[in-house]
Short mmCIF file of N, CA and C and ligand atoms in Angstrom, two decimals:
data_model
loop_
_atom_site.label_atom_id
_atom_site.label_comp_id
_atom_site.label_asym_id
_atom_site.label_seq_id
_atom_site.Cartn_x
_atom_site.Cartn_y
_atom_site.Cartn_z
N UNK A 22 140.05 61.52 97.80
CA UNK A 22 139.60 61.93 96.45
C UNK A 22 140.83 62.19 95.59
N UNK A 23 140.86 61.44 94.36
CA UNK A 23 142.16 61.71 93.70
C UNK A 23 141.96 63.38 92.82
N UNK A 24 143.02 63.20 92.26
CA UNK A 24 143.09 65.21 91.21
C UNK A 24 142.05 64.98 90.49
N UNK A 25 142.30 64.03 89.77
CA UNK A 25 140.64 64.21 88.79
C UNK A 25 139.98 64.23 89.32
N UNK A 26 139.09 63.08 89.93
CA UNK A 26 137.96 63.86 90.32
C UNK A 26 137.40 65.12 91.27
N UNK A 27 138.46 65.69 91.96
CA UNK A 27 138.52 66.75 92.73
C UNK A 27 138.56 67.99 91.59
N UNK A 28 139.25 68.18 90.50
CA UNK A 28 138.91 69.03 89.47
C UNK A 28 137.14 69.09 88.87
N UNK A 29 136.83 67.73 88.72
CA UNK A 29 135.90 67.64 88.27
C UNK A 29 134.65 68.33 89.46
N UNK A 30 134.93 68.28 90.71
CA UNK A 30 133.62 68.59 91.26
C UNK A 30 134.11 70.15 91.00
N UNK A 31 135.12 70.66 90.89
CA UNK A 31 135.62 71.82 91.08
C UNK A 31 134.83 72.69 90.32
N UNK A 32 135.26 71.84 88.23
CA UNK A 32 134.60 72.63 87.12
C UNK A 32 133.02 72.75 87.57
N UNK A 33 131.91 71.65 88.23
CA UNK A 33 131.16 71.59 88.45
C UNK A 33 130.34 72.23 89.18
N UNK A 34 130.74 72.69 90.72
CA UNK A 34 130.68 73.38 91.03
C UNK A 34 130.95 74.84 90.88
N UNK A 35 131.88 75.08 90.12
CA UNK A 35 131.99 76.55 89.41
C UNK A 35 130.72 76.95 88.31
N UNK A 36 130.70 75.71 87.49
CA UNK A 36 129.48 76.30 86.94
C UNK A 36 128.31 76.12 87.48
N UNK A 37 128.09 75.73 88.37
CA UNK A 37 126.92 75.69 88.99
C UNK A 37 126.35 77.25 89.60
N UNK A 38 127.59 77.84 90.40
CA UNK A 38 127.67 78.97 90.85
C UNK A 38 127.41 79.78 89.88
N UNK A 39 128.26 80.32 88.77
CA UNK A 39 127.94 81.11 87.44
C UNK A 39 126.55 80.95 87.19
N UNK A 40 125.89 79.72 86.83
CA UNK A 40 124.79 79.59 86.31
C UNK A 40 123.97 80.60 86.92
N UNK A 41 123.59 80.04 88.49
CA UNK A 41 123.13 80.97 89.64
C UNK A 41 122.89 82.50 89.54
N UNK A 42 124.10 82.74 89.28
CA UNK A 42 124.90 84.45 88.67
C UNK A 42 123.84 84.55 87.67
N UNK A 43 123.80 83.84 86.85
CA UNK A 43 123.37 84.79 85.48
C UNK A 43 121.60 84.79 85.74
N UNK A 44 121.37 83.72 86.55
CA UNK A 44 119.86 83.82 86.24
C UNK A 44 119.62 84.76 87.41
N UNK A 45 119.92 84.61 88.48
CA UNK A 45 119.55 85.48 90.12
C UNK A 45 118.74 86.39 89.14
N UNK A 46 117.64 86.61 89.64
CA UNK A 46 116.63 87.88 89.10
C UNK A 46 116.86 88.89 90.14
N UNK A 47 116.85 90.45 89.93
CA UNK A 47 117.25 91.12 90.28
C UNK A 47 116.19 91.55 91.38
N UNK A 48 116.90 92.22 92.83
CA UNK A 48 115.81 92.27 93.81
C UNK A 48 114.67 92.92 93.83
N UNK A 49 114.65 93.60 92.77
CA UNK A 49 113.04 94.55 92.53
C UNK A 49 112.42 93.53 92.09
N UNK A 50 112.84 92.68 90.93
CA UNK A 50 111.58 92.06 89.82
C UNK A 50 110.53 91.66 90.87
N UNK A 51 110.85 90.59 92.07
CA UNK A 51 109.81 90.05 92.26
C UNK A 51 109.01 91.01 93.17
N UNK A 52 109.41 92.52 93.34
CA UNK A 52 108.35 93.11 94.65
C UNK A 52 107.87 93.57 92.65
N UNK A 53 108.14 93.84 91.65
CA UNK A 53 107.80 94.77 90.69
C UNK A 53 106.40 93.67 89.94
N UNK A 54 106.82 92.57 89.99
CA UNK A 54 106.10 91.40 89.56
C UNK A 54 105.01 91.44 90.37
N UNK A 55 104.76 91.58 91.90
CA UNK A 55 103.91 90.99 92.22
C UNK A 55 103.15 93.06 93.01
N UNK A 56 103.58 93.88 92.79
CA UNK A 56 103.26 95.06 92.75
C UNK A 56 102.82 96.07 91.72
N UNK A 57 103.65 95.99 90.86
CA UNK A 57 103.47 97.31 89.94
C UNK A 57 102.98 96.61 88.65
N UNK A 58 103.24 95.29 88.26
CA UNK A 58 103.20 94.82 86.65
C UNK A 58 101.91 95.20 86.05
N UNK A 59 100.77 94.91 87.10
CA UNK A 59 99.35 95.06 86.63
C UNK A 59 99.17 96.46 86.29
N UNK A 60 99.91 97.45 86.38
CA UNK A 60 99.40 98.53 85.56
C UNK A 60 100.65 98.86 85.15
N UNK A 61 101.83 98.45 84.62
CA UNK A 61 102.97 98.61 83.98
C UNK A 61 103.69 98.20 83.02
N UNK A 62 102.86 96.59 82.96
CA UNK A 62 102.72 96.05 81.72
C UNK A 62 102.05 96.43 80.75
N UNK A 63 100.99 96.93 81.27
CA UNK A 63 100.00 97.27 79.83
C UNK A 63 99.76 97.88 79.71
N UNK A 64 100.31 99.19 80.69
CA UNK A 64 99.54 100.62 80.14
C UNK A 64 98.48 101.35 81.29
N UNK A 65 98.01 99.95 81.92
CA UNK A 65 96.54 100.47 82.52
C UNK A 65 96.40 101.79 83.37
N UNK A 66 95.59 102.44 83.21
CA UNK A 66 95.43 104.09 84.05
C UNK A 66 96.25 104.63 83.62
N UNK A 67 97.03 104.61 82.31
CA UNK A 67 97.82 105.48 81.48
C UNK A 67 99.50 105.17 82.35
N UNK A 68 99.88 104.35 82.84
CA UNK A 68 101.30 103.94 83.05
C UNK A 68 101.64 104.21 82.18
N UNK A 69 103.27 104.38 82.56
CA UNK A 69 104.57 104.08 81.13
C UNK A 69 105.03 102.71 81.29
N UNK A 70 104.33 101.95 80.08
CA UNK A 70 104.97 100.40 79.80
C UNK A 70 106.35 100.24 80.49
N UNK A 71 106.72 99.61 81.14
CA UNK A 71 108.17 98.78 80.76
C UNK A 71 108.71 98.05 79.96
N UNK A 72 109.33 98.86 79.65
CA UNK A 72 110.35 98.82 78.09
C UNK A 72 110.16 99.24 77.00
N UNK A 73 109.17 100.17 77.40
CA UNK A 73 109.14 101.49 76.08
C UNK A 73 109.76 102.65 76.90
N UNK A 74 110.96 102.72 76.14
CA UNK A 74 111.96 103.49 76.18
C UNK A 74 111.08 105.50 75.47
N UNK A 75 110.65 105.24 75.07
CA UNK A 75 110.24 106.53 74.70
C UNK A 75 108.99 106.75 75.66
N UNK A 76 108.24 105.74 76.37
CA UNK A 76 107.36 106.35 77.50
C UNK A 76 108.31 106.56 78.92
N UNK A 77 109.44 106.27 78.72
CA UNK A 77 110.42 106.62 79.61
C UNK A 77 111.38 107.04 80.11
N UNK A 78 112.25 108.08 78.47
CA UNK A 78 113.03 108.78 78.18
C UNK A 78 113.16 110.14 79.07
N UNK A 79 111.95 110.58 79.52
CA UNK A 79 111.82 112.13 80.06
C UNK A 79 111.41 111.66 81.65
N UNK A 80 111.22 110.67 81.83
CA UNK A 80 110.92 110.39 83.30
C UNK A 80 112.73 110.18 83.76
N UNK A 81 112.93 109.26 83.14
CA UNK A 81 114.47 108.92 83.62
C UNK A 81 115.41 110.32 83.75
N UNK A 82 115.62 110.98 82.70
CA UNK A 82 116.33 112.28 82.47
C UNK A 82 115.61 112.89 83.76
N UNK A 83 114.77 113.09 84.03
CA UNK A 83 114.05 113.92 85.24
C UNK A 83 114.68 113.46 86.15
N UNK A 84 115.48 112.08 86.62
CA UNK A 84 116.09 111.84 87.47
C UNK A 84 115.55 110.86 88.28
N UNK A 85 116.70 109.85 89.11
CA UNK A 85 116.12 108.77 89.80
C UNK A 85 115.19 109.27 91.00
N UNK A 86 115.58 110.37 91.76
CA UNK A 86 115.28 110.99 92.82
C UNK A 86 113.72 111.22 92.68
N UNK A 87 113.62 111.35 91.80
CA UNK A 87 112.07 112.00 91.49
C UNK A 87 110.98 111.06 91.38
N UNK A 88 111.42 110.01 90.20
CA UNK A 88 110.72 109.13 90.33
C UNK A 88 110.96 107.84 91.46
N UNK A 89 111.40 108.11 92.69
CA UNK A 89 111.62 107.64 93.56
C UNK A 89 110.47 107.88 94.32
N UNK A 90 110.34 109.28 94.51
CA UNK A 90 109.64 109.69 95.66
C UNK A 90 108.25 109.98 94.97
N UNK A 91 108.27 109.74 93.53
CA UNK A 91 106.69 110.03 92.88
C UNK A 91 106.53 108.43 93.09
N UNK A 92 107.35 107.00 93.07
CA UNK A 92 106.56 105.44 93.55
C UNK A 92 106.04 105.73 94.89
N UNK A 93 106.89 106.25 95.80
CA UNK A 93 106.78 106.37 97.37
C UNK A 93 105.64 107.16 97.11
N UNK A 94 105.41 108.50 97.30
CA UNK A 94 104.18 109.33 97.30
C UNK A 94 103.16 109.34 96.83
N UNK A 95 103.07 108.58 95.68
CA UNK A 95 102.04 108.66 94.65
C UNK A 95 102.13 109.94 94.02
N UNK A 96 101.68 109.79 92.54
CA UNK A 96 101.77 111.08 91.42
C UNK A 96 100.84 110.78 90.49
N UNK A 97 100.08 112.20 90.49
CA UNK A 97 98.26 111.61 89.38
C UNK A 97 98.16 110.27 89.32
N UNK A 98 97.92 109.46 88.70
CA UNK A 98 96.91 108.42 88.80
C UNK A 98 97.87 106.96 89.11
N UNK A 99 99.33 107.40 89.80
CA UNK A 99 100.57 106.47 89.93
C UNK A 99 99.82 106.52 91.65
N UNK A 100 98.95 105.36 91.90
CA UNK A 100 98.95 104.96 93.76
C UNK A 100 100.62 105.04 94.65
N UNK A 101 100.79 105.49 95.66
CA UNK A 101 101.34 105.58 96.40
C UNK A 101 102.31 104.60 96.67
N UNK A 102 103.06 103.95 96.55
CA UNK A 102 104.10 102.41 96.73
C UNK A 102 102.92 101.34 96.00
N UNK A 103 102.41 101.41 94.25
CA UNK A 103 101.61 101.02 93.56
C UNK A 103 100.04 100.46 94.42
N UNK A 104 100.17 101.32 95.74
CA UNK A 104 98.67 100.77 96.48
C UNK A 104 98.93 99.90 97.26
N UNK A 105 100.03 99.49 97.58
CA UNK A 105 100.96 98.20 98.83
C UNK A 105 101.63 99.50 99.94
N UNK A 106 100.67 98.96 101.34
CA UNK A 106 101.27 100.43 102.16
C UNK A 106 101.87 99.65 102.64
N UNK A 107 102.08 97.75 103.03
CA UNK A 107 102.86 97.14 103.66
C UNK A 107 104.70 97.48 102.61
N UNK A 108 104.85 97.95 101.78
CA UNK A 108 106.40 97.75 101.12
C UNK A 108 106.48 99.30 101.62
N UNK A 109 108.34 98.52 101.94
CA UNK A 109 109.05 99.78 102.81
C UNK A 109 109.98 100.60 101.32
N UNK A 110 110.38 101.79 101.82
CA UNK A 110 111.21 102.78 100.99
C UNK A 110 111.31 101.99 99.65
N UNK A 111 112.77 101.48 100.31
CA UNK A 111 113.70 100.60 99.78
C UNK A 111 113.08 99.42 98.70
N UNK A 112 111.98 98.91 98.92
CA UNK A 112 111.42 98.05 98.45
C UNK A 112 111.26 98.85 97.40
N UNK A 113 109.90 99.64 97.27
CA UNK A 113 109.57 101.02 96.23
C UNK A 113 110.68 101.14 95.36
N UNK A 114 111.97 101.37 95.74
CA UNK A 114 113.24 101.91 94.96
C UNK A 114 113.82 100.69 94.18
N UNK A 115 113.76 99.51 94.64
CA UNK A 115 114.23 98.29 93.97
C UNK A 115 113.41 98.08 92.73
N UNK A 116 112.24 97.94 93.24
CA UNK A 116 111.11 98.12 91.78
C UNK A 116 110.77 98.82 90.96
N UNK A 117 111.62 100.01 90.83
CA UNK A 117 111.64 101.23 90.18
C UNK A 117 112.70 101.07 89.55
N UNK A 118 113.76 100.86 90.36
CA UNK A 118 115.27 99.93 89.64
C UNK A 118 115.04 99.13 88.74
N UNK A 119 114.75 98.04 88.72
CA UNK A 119 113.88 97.02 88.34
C UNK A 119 113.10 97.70 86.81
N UNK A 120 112.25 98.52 86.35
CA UNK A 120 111.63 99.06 86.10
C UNK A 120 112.47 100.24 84.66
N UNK A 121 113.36 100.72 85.74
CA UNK A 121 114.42 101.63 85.01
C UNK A 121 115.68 100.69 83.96
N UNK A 122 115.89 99.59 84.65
CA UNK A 122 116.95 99.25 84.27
C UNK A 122 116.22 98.48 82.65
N UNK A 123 115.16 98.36 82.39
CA UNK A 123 114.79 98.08 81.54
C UNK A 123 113.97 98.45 80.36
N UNK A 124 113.63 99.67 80.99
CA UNK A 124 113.17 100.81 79.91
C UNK A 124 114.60 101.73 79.49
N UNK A 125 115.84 101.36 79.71
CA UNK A 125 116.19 102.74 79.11
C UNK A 125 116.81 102.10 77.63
C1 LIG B 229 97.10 101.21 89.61
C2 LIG B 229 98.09 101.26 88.57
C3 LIG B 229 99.55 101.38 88.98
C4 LIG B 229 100.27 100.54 89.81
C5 LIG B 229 99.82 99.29 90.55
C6 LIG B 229 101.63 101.07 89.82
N1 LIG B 229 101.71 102.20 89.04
FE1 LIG B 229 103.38 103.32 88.72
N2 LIG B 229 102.29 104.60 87.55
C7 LIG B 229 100.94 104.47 87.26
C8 LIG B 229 100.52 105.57 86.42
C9 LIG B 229 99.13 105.79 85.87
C10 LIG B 229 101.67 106.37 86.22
C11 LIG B 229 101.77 107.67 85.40
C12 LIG B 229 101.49 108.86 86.31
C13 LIG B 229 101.62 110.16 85.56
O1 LIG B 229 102.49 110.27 84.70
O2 LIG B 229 100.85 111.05 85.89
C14 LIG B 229 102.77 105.73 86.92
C15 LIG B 229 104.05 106.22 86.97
C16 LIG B 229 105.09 105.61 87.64
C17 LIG B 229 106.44 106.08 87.66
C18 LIG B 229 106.96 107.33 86.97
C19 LIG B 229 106.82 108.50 87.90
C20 LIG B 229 107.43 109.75 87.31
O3 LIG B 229 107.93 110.56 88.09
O4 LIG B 229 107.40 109.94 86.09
C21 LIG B 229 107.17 105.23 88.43
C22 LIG B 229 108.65 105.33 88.75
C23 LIG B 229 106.27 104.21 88.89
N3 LIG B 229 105.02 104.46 88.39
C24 LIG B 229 106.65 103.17 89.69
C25 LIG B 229 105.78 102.19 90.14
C26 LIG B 229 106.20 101.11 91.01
C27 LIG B 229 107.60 100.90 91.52
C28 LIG B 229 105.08 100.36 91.25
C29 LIG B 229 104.98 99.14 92.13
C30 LIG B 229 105.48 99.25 93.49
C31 LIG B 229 103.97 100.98 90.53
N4 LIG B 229 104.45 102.07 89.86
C32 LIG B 229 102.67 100.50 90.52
C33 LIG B 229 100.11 103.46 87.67
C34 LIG B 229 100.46 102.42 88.52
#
């Protein structure tokens, strides 16, 4: 393979990788997508939307810890790991991540 074209798979492969980077969706979305959206998108049973920052201003300030263990436990009308007893801790916390990182 001569320099050029060895640069060329180079640039190519670099952006290929970057691209990758920017889109990778973050590891909550898809447990948050296919768990929590149906009552987080819209409100339903009185949720706080994602990405209304003012239905989520005083939850966040209350701290990650809390609303950690209120996904895990359930809290008034918030089901227990959103009603999925198969998702572990960690899962719960990614989708809350997920969740946080876009309401604030
Ligand atoms: C059946 C509807 C429903 C589903 C599904 C659901 N939630 Fe909720 N969630 C609620 C409601 C209602 C509240 C508000 C509870 C309250 O403020 O009393 C809430 C509140 C929360 C809060 C804020 C708790 C706090 O301390 O303020 C977090 C965090 C949360 N949900 C995470 C999740 C995650 C993560 C999932 C998916 C794994 C999920 N929810 C799925 C209904 C749901």
């Amino acid at each position: 393979m001569d320099y050029i074209s060895l640069s060329i798979t180079v640039i190519a492969f670099s952006t290929l990788l970057m691209g990758c980077k920017e889109k990778a969706p973050q590891p909550g979305e898809k447990i948050w997508l296919a768990n929590c959206k149906v009552c987080h998108e819209t409100g339903l049973a009185g949720a706080p939307v994602i990405g209304n920052q003012a239905a989520w201003v005083k939850r966040i300030n209350r701290g990650t810890d809390s609303l950690y263990e209120h996904a895990i436990s359930g809290w008034g009308d918030m089901p227990a790991r959103g009603g999925n007893t198969e998702l572990s801790d960690s899962e719960v916390k990614q989708a809350v991540d997920y969740m946080i990182s876009k309401s604030k």
